[in-house]
XYZ file of C-alpha atoms in Angstrom:
551
model
C -0.022 -0.022 -0.007
C 1.439 3.422 -0.815
C 2.687 5.421 2.015
C 0.422 8.130 3.358
C -2.675 6.309 1.641
C -5.135 5.123 4.246
C -8.410 2.871 3.734
C -11.062 4.198 5.073
C -12.408 2.289 7.888
C -15.825 1.678 6.692
C -15.883 -0.695 3.413
C -17.865 0.175 0.098
C -19.886 -3.128 -0.361
C -20.103 -3.241 -4.493
C -22.166 -5.990 -6.197
C -20.717 -6.163 -9.851
C -23.117 -7.276 -12.505
C -21.596 -9.018 -15.469
C -22.277 -11.775 -18.226
C -18.574 -12.922 -18.197
C -15.555 -12.906 -15.792
C -12.064 -14.136 -16.551
C -11.155 -16.655 -15.422
C -14.171 -18.486 -15.796
C -15.814 -16.987 -19.127
C -14.348 -14.539 -21.208
C -14.984 -13.400 -24.877
C -13.149 -9.881 -24.664
C -12.098 -7.170 -22.483
C -15.101 -7.095 -20.530
C -14.424 -10.571 -19.287
C -10.826 -9.321 -18.260
C -11.711 -5.887 -16.403
C -14.772 -7.785 -14.392
C -12.099 -10.190 -12.979
C -9.402 -8.033 -12.280
C -10.753 -4.738 -10.680
C -12.181 -6.190 -7.731
C -8.785 -7.780 -6.575
C -7.502 -4.071 -6.867
C -10.183 -2.308 -5.424
C -9.919 -4.626 -2.464
C -6.736 -2.267 -1.342
C -9.272 0.887 -1.568
C -11.474 -0.153 1.263
C -13.874 -1.833 -1.595
C -15.719 -5.274 -1.229
C -16.681 -6.559 -4.474
C -19.297 -9.603 -4.792
C -19.800 -10.681 -8.632
C -22.827 -11.570 -9.665
C -22.876 -13.841 -12.796
C -25.199 -16.139 -14.641
C -24.805 -20.269 -13.662
C -22.660 -21.062 -16.984
C -21.007 -24.393 -16.519
C -17.476 -23.177 -16.222
C -18.914 -20.881 -13.529
C -20.654 -23.675 -11.901
C -17.944 -25.877 -11.944
C -15.699 -23.232 -10.417
C -17.590 -22.605 -7.411
C -16.257 -24.206 -3.996
C -18.878 -24.843 -1.525
C -21.400 -23.337 -3.299
C -24.615 -22.620 -1.000
C -28.192 -21.907 -2.062
C -29.183 -18.220 -0.723
C -32.389 -17.614 -2.370
C -34.814 -19.216 -4.659
C -36.812 -16.297 -6.865
C -39.312 -15.901 -9.636
C -37.500 -13.185 -11.454
C -39.568 -13.372 -14.828
C -42.810 -14.768 -15.700
C -42.374 -18.546 -15.798
C -38.726 -18.267 -14.819
C -37.630 -19.654 -11.782
C -33.866 -19.638 -10.694
C -31.796 -20.422 -7.637
C -29.534 -18.114 -6.280
C -25.942 -19.567 -5.269
C -23.106 -17.992 -3.078
C -19.503 -19.544 -3.053
C -15.812 -18.451 -3.821
C -14.108 -19.082 -7.079
C -10.395 -18.283 -7.791
C -10.443 -15.969 -5.019
C -13.764 -14.058 -5.781
C -16.859 -13.867 -3.619
C -19.618 -14.747 -6.331
C -23.422 -15.092 -6.490
C -24.544 -17.436 -9.582
C -27.915 -17.223 -11.072
C -28.527 -21.085 -11.392
C -31.037 -21.847 -14.217
C -30.484 -24.518 -16.162
C -32.657 -23.865 -19.029
C -31.073 -20.528 -19.532
C -27.485 -20.710 -18.475
C -25.990 -24.409 -18.506
C -24.876 -24.071 -22.295
C -21.330 -24.892 -23.051
C -19.012 -22.630 -25.449
C -19.841 -18.774 -26.149
C -21.953 -17.229 -23.870
C -24.145 -15.443 -26.282
C -23.916 -17.422 -29.358
C -25.583 -20.909 -30.190
C -23.076 -23.726 -32.109
C -24.379 -22.038 -35.492
C -22.734 -18.606 -34.585
C -26.091 -16.770 -34.266
C -27.355 -15.098 -31.299
C -29.321 -17.406 -28.875
C -32.961 -16.220 -29.612
C -33.735 -16.111 -25.729
C -31.005 -13.674 -24.947
C -33.586 -11.176 -24.013
C -35.123 -13.197 -21.277
C -31.498 -14.676 -19.966
C -29.952 -11.291 -19.440
C -33.271 -9.621 -18.306
C -33.201 -12.364 -15.865
C -29.802 -11.296 -14.851
C -30.947 -7.629 -14.149
C -33.980 -8.641 -12.556
C -32.214 -10.853 -9.685
C -29.437 -7.830 -9.735
C -32.341 -5.645 -8.944
C -33.602 -7.634 -6.124
C -30.429 -7.640 -4.494
C -30.183 -4.072 -4.722
C -33.084 -3.696 -2.918
C -32.125 -5.586 0.188
C -34.155 -8.616 -0.575
C -30.885 -10.816 -0.130
C -29.469 -11.272 3.363
C -26.752 -13.159 1.727
C -25.597 -9.419 -0.210
C -26.656 -5.699 0.989
C -24.714 -4.088 -1.268
C -23.980 0.008 -0.708
C -24.269 0.343 -4.922
C -24.242 -1.592 -8.061
C -21.844 -1.839 -10.818
C -23.634 -3.091 -13.719
C -21.459 -3.889 -17.070
C -22.748 -3.360 -20.576
C -26.025 -4.064 -22.036
C -26.463 -7.418 -20.482
C -27.050 -5.665 -17.044
C -28.754 -2.700 -18.546
C -32.199 -3.552 -17.076
C -31.049 -3.411 -13.738
C -31.581 0.770 -13.456
C -34.832 0.233 -15.032
C -36.160 -2.452 -12.721
C -35.270 -0.388 -9.522
C -37.034 2.629 -11.098
C -40.308 1.013 -11.943
C -40.097 -1.009 -8.769
C -40.006 2.333 -6.845
C -38.611 0.477 -3.619
C -35.315 1.723 -1.864
C -32.365 0.668 -3.273
C -28.466 0.882 -4.054
C -27.713 3.076 -6.695
C -26.707 1.637 -9.827
C -23.365 3.042 -11.906
C -23.354 1.643 -15.336
C -20.210 1.139 -17.262
C -20.297 1.256 -21.018
C -17.021 -1.361 -22.259
C -18.407 -0.825 -25.972
C -21.738 1.058 -27.001
C -21.571 -0.863 -30.190
C -23.340 -3.700 -28.437
C -26.571 -2.356 -27.259
C -29.111 -5.156 -26.461
C -32.030 -4.653 -28.606
C -35.166 -6.798 -28.393
C -38.873 -6.353 -29.864
C -41.546 -4.560 -28.282
C -43.688 -7.539 -27.930
C -41.257 -8.997 -25.262
C -41.888 -6.219 -22.733
C -44.749 -8.100 -20.291
C -42.239 -11.021 -21.099
C -39.396 -9.298 -19.207
C -41.564 -8.263 -16.305
C -41.714 -4.578 -17.591
C -45.231 -2.363 -17.416
C -46.712 -1.242 -20.185
C -45.901 2.706 -19.346
C -42.032 1.807 -19.482
C -42.227 1.844 -23.177
C -41.785 5.109 -23.943
C -38.934 7.455 -24.956
C -37.900 8.520 -21.178
C -38.158 4.584 -20.534
C -36.730 1.526 -22.068
C -38.225 2.264 -25.615
C -35.224 2.893 -28.053
C -36.097 3.079 -31.942
C -39.355 0.807 -31.462
C -37.091 -1.857 -29.363
C -36.577 -2.142 -26.056
C -33.149 -1.309 -25.563
C -31.141 -2.946 -22.830
C -28.194 -0.301 -22.844
C -30.166 2.557 -23.306
C -32.447 1.657 -20.524
C -29.091 1.235 -18.370
C -27.788 4.519 -19.589
C -31.210 6.465 -18.909
C -31.920 5.049 -15.310
C -28.358 4.794 -13.961
C -27.296 6.790 -11.264
C -23.891 7.407 -12.538
C -22.272 6.510 -16.012
C -18.702 5.323 -16.311
C -16.739 4.048 -19.598
C -13.390 2.992 -19.797
C -11.391 6.108 -21.175
C -11.723 9.618 -20.809
C -11.182 9.957 -24.829
C -13.960 7.319 -25.188
C -16.110 9.332 -22.797
C -15.791 12.603 -24.967
C -16.212 10.380 -28.571
C -19.271 8.661 -27.387
C -21.229 12.182 -26.966
C -20.840 12.644 -30.710
C -23.195 11.405 -33.456
C -19.683 9.830 -35.106
C -19.165 7.549 -32.279
C -22.385 7.169 -29.986
C -24.390 4.559 -32.346
C -27.526 6.643 -31.907
C -26.781 7.322 -28.129
C -25.110 10.296 -28.347
C -27.991 12.584 -27.555
C -28.884 10.713 -24.183
C -25.372 10.674 -23.408
C -24.773 14.745 -24.040
C -27.906 15.069 -21.815
C -26.070 13.216 -18.761
C -22.678 14.641 -19.197
C -22.728 15.687 -15.758
C -22.903 12.347 -14.809
C -20.619 10.640 -17.410
C -16.979 9.853 -16.726
C -14.179 8.079 -18.028
C -11.433 5.961 -15.780
C -8.816 3.777 -17.822
C -8.705 0.118 -17.671
C -5.784 -1.518 -16.115
C -4.265 -4.999 -16.218
C -3.323 -7.818 -14.030
C 0.216 -7.245 -13.991
C 0.552 -10.624 -12.327
C -1.168 -12.614 -15.186
C 1.067 -10.074 -17.505
C 4.554 -10.640 -16.346
C 7.306 -12.182 -18.924
C 9.250 -13.360 -16.373
C 6.422 -15.751 -15.055
C 4.235 -16.211 -17.814
C 3.822 -19.763 -18.749
C 3.126 -19.051 -22.140
C 6.314 -17.241 -22.826
C 8.939 -19.963 -23.969
C 11.930 -18.279 -22.751
C 10.928 -16.134 -19.634
C 12.566 -12.465 -19.239
C 12.141 -9.715 -17.031
C 10.235 -6.596 -17.702
C 12.904 -4.056 -19.467
C 15.235 -6.941 -20.291
C 14.599 -6.521 -24.128
C 17.593 -9.026 -25.436
C 16.255 -11.833 -23.839
C 13.071 -11.337 -26.153
C 15.283 -12.096 -29.162
C 14.958 -16.235 -28.396
C 11.294 -15.934 -28.378
C 10.855 -14.162 -31.390
C 13.250 -16.706 -33.173
C 10.934 -19.456 -31.584
C 7.618 -18.006 -32.852
C 8.870 -17.098 -36.120
C 10.026 -21.170 -36.714
C 6.675 -22.045 -34.900
C 4.672 -20.161 -37.563
C 7.240 -21.401 -40.149
C 8.538 -17.962 -41.319
C 12.400 -17.287 -41.548
C 14.225 -16.885 -38.701
C 15.984 -13.544 -38.478
C 16.252 -11.092 -35.750
C 16.421 -8.272 -38.286
C 13.156 -8.667 -39.799
C 10.205 -6.290 -38.651
C 7.950 -8.852 -36.951
C 4.307 -7.394 -36.551
C 1.567 -9.046 -34.550
C -2.206 -8.568 -34.556
C -4.234 -10.413 -31.861
C -7.528 -9.272 -32.281
C -11.353 -10.091 -33.054
C -11.304 -10.234 -36.979
C -14.183 -7.630 -37.307
C -14.749 -4.366 -38.765
C -14.501 -2.338 -35.623
C -11.258 -3.451 -35.264
C -10.240 -2.426 -38.519
C -8.666 -5.453 -39.842
C -10.386 -5.220 -43.143
C -7.908 -1.999 -43.420
C -4.833 -4.174 -42.698
C -6.066 -7.046 -45.226
C -6.342 -4.253 -48.030
C -2.658 -2.970 -47.260
C -0.623 -6.502 -46.767
C 0.690 -6.471 -50.217
C 2.278 -2.667 -49.548
C 3.747 -3.417 -45.787
C 4.886 -6.908 -46.202
C 8.824 -7.232 -47.908
C 12.003 -9.087 -47.106
C 12.408 -7.040 -44.021
C 8.910 -7.368 -42.733
C 6.659 -10.410 -41.476
C 3.056 -10.395 -39.885
C 1.570 -12.807 -37.463
C -2.084 -12.697 -37.098
C -3.956 -14.305 -34.305
C -7.838 -14.119 -34.138
C -11.334 -14.923 -35.195
C -14.615 -13.233 -36.003
C -16.279 -12.491 -39.289
C -16.232 -15.413 -41.999
C -15.031 -13.143 -44.529
C -12.230 -11.559 -42.429
C -11.177 -15.187 -41.491
C -10.854 -16.447 -45.233
C -9.192 -13.174 -46.439
C -6.591 -13.429 -44.149
C -6.199 -17.463 -44.891
C -5.819 -16.273 -48.462
C -3.258 -13.905 -47.648
C -1.324 -16.466 -45.500
C -1.290 -18.688 -48.720
C -0.075 -15.717 -50.978
C 2.925 -14.444 -48.887
C 3.553 -17.712 -47.165
C 7.059 -16.565 -46.596
C 6.036 -13.509 -44.777
C 2.603 -13.981 -43.559
C 1.050 -16.365 -40.906
C -2.350 -16.491 -39.100
C -4.069 -18.982 -36.399
C -7.467 -18.653 -37.101
C -8.983 -18.879 -33.616
C -9.208 -18.119 -29.749
C -5.959 -18.766 -27.975
C -4.913 -16.924 -24.900
C -1.913 -18.515 -24.541
C -0.793 -17.747 -28.201
C -1.603 -14.020 -27.705
C 0.886 -13.975 -24.977
C 3.564 -15.538 -26.677
C 2.992 -13.161 -29.633
C 3.239 -10.261 -27.580
C 6.484 -11.505 -26.105
C 8.064 -12.254 -29.396
C 6.609 -9.537 -31.754
C 8.325 -6.239 -32.282
C 5.218 -3.949 -32.763
C 1.434 -4.816 -32.271
C -0.945 -3.497 -34.977
C -3.891 -2.162 -33.535
C -5.934 -0.195 -36.617
C -9.394 0.054 -34.984
C -11.922 2.083 -36.327
C -12.990 2.837 -32.494
C -11.616 1.434 -29.313
C -13.347 1.843 -25.897
C -10.102 1.507 -24.029
C -8.151 -1.636 -25.355
C -5.955 -3.868 -23.224
C -3.766 -5.302 -25.952
C -1.516 -2.123 -26.081
C -0.994 -2.128 -22.167
C 0.225 -5.862 -22.327
C 2.188 -5.396 -25.496
C 3.970 -2.467 -24.199
C 4.468 -4.049 -20.835
C 6.383 -7.124 -22.872
C 8.428 -4.732 -24.911
C 6.284 -4.922 -28.124
C 5.660 -1.588 -29.405
C 1.945 -0.496 -30.334
C 1.307 0.945 -33.798
C -2.642 2.091 -33.376
C -5.483 4.538 -34.337
C -5.144 7.596 -32.405
C -9.075 6.810 -30.839
C -10.688 5.996 -27.545
C -8.251 4.656 -24.836
C -5.599 3.924 -27.518
C -5.012 7.916 -27.758
C -5.062 8.010 -23.872
C -2.497 4.897 -23.467
C -0.217 5.397 -26.157
C 2.648 8.405 -26.500
C 2.915 8.910 -30.284
C 6.688 8.998 -31.379
C 6.576 12.153 -33.072
C 9.541 15.133 -32.639
C 8.365 16.455 -29.323
C 7.901 12.996 -27.596
C 11.501 11.772 -29.006
C 12.967 14.924 -27.991
C 12.099 14.410 -24.333
C 12.437 10.696 -24.323
C 8.801 9.946 -23.645
C 7.318 7.951 -26.540
C 5.686 4.581 -26.437
C 4.160 3.867 -29.738
C 2.738 5.194 -33.055
C -0.490 6.471 -33.490
C -2.456 7.527 -36.956
C -5.762 9.060 -37.732
C -7.684 8.752 -39.805
C -7.879 5.027 -39.784
C -7.592 4.412 -43.251
C -5.198 2.269 -45.229
C -2.411 5.415 -46.380
C -2.438 6.282 -42.432
C -1.905 2.591 -41.413
C 0.750 2.155 -43.890
C 2.624 5.141 -42.800
C 2.722 4.486 -39.433
C 4.136 1.074 -40.208
C 6.938 2.843 -42.166
C 7.659 4.949 -39.345
C 7.948 1.757 -36.793
C 9.952 0.079 -39.312
C 12.656 3.174 -40.084
C 12.488 3.459 -35.857
C 13.241 -0.589 -35.287
C 16.151 -0.128 -37.609
C 17.745 2.277 -35.334
C 18.310 -0.152 -32.262
C 19.021 2.679 -29.945
C 15.874 4.669 -30.493
C 13.644 1.683 -30.427
C 14.984 0.459 -27.372
C 14.031 3.939 -25.941
C 10.445 3.057 -27.153
C 10.511 -0.347 -25.526
C 11.815 0.990 -22.356
C 9.049 3.994 -21.818
C 6.183 1.450 -22.493
C 7.450 -1.250 -20.526
C 8.073 0.863 -17.633
C 4.651 3.232 -17.701
C 2.143 2.013 -14.952
C -0.517 0.067 -16.548
C -1.709 -1.816 -13.356
C -5.313 -1.298 -11.744
C -3.855 0.702 -8.625
C -4.455 4.117 -9.184
C -7.405 3.295 -11.615
C -9.044 1.314 -8.425
C -8.508 4.333 -6.596
C -10.395 6.481 -9.056
C -13.307 4.019 -9.029
C -13.392 3.983 -5.346
C -13.618 7.686 -5.280
C -16.556 7.745 -7.324
C -18.222 5.406 -5.204
C -17.634 7.048 -2.077
C -18.668 10.453 -3.861
C -21.728 8.907 -5.203
C -22.618 7.414 -1.667
C -22.095 10.570 -0.161
C -19.441 9.192 2.174
C -17.084 11.676 3.989
C -14.366 9.108 4.556
C -12.722 9.439 1.442
C -8.983 10.065 1.627
C -6.282 11.851 -0.505
C -5.142 9.290 -3.111
C -1.641 9.201 -1.897
C 1.363 11.620 -2.508
C 1.733 13.493 -5.472
C 4.733 11.534 -6.108
C 2.512 8.379 -5.988
C 0.664 9.808 -8.657
C 3.406 11.229 -10.779
C 4.683 7.598 -11.064
C 1.476 6.315 -11.727
C 0.902 8.706 -14.695
C 4.442 9.092 -15.825
C 5.829 5.604 -15.212
C 9.160 4.642 -13.447
C 11.338 6.835 -15.719
C 9.423 10.380 -14.850
C 7.609 10.900 -18.012
C 4.240 12.238 -18.270
C 1.732 11.096 -20.942
C -0.303 13.850 -23.033
C -2.737 13.900 -25.708
C -0.875 13.100 -28.941
C -0.693 15.411 -32.002
C -0.979 13.626 -35.734
C 1.216 11.406 -36.364
C 4.751 12.571 -37.552
C 3.961 15.970 -36.390
C 5.242 17.970 -33.734
C 2.988 18.745 -31.129
C 1.134 22.156 -30.676
C 3.583 24.353 -28.780
C 1.864 24.199 -25.226
C 1.830 20.590 -25.502
C 5.680 20.480 -26.832
C 6.238 22.519 -23.607
C 4.566 20.495 -21.200
C 6.549 17.608 -22.803
C 10.064 18.836 -22.542
C 9.055 20.163 -18.995
C 7.689 16.411 -17.891
C 11.371 15.093 -17.817
C 12.253 17.838 -15.376
C 8.959 18.401 -13.484
C 8.363 16.668 -10.101
C 4.893 17.938 -9.599
C 1.752 17.257 -11.240
C -1.817 17.875 -10.140
C -3.713 14.517 -8.623
C -6.503 13.319 -11.413
C -10.059 13.902 -10.280
C -12.264 11.020 -11.646
C -15.203 13.305 -11.204
C -13.876 15.811 -13.194
C -16.079 16.858 -16.396
C -14.700 14.350 -19.244
C -15.914 16.169 -21.970
């Protein structure tokens, strides 16, 4: 624990409501965050109980489960509520064999299509969460509810229409593109009153909108980066919900995600063939050679090895990458793609790997271990996302010495310092950013990366800056805890450590402060450039207030 940082004597009891949680069920960053944030919050005097659907993997992981309640949350739906520990987490599990005991993806059937009863499944989860928030379950009486994404969106709506005293709800947007829209005819099936189907209720363009309901009725709204909090208030990013978010901008805040630095540690990571200490970049070389051999590529330490670990979808911009492959691959550049997603994208990369078999390899499918191994081996990680709420891969890659090349959007803009002239002058750069997200800017960013890779001294500085930047949950969890106590009106919120602590979290152990990056390849504006140059000398920076206006 930080020196001078005191944990308030009265812990905040939080019910976290989510549809997935690592290490039990994970389809993306949501599962990672739901699994790692509670651990970091313990140090801030916040006790988290996580409410999950009773998927087979969750039930199998429960240690000594106890049935604490039986409910009929929706008409014709009966569930048992189980309590138990799993992987160090306190869980409440909604056990309904008919709804949740299905193997594989939590949202999709074996045919790759959404389960037709997803509305009922996640309305059930939300209704159970609302019942707990009202204090009707003796095993868990939370001070507040932290609801994640559309799957828990009806929680705040049920509380509103019930009109009973209940814990306040903070709703977190992990990706506004996924909104949970279901036919209006399901209103009664979801246990909602007729008057709820209105613009100031759950109605959204003629449907029932789970995410819209959560954003409308929640006490506060958070999202996973300050830049994304601003972006989603604009029509081009808000996916139709920008007007609602602008109307609630005084209750909207962006708090960056962190990663579990115990899981993401190249010295202890079981997926890394040749373990190495954070910052020991020479020790990465055997991993690069082994990775090239694993994928049938020429083993050459001087080749610029690019990697992509991603869902193969339009959001992730992988179609743009596929289009430019002929322009970026040459005798000095290789690419390895790991991921799955849209069939057209999978087929496109499979074709490209056959066409450029000596320079491009791909693994179609999800592999946690392969993702770890790629980031311990590749020189740069490509993240050409059209939008990115926060992103976790750039944090993991930087810690492993894999320099990110990414779109300047969302959390990528908040966590990567572009290697432009001003950033390089004060030795603060951590990667390469490009905008707009199109083929030409992507190629230009890769070319910038390749040129710097061939200057080993400058490249090592980039790796070092990224590896030593604080990507942990420590200070992000503190911001959440401050928000929780502010929402609850508690007076026991204390100073979040000394200024030195905050400096180290924002600037990394090398004393460099991040700043909003300018266009790729351009010097930053004079004021920003001046701050950048001062960052290497200054020893004072204001603590960040998570409740400051983020727009």
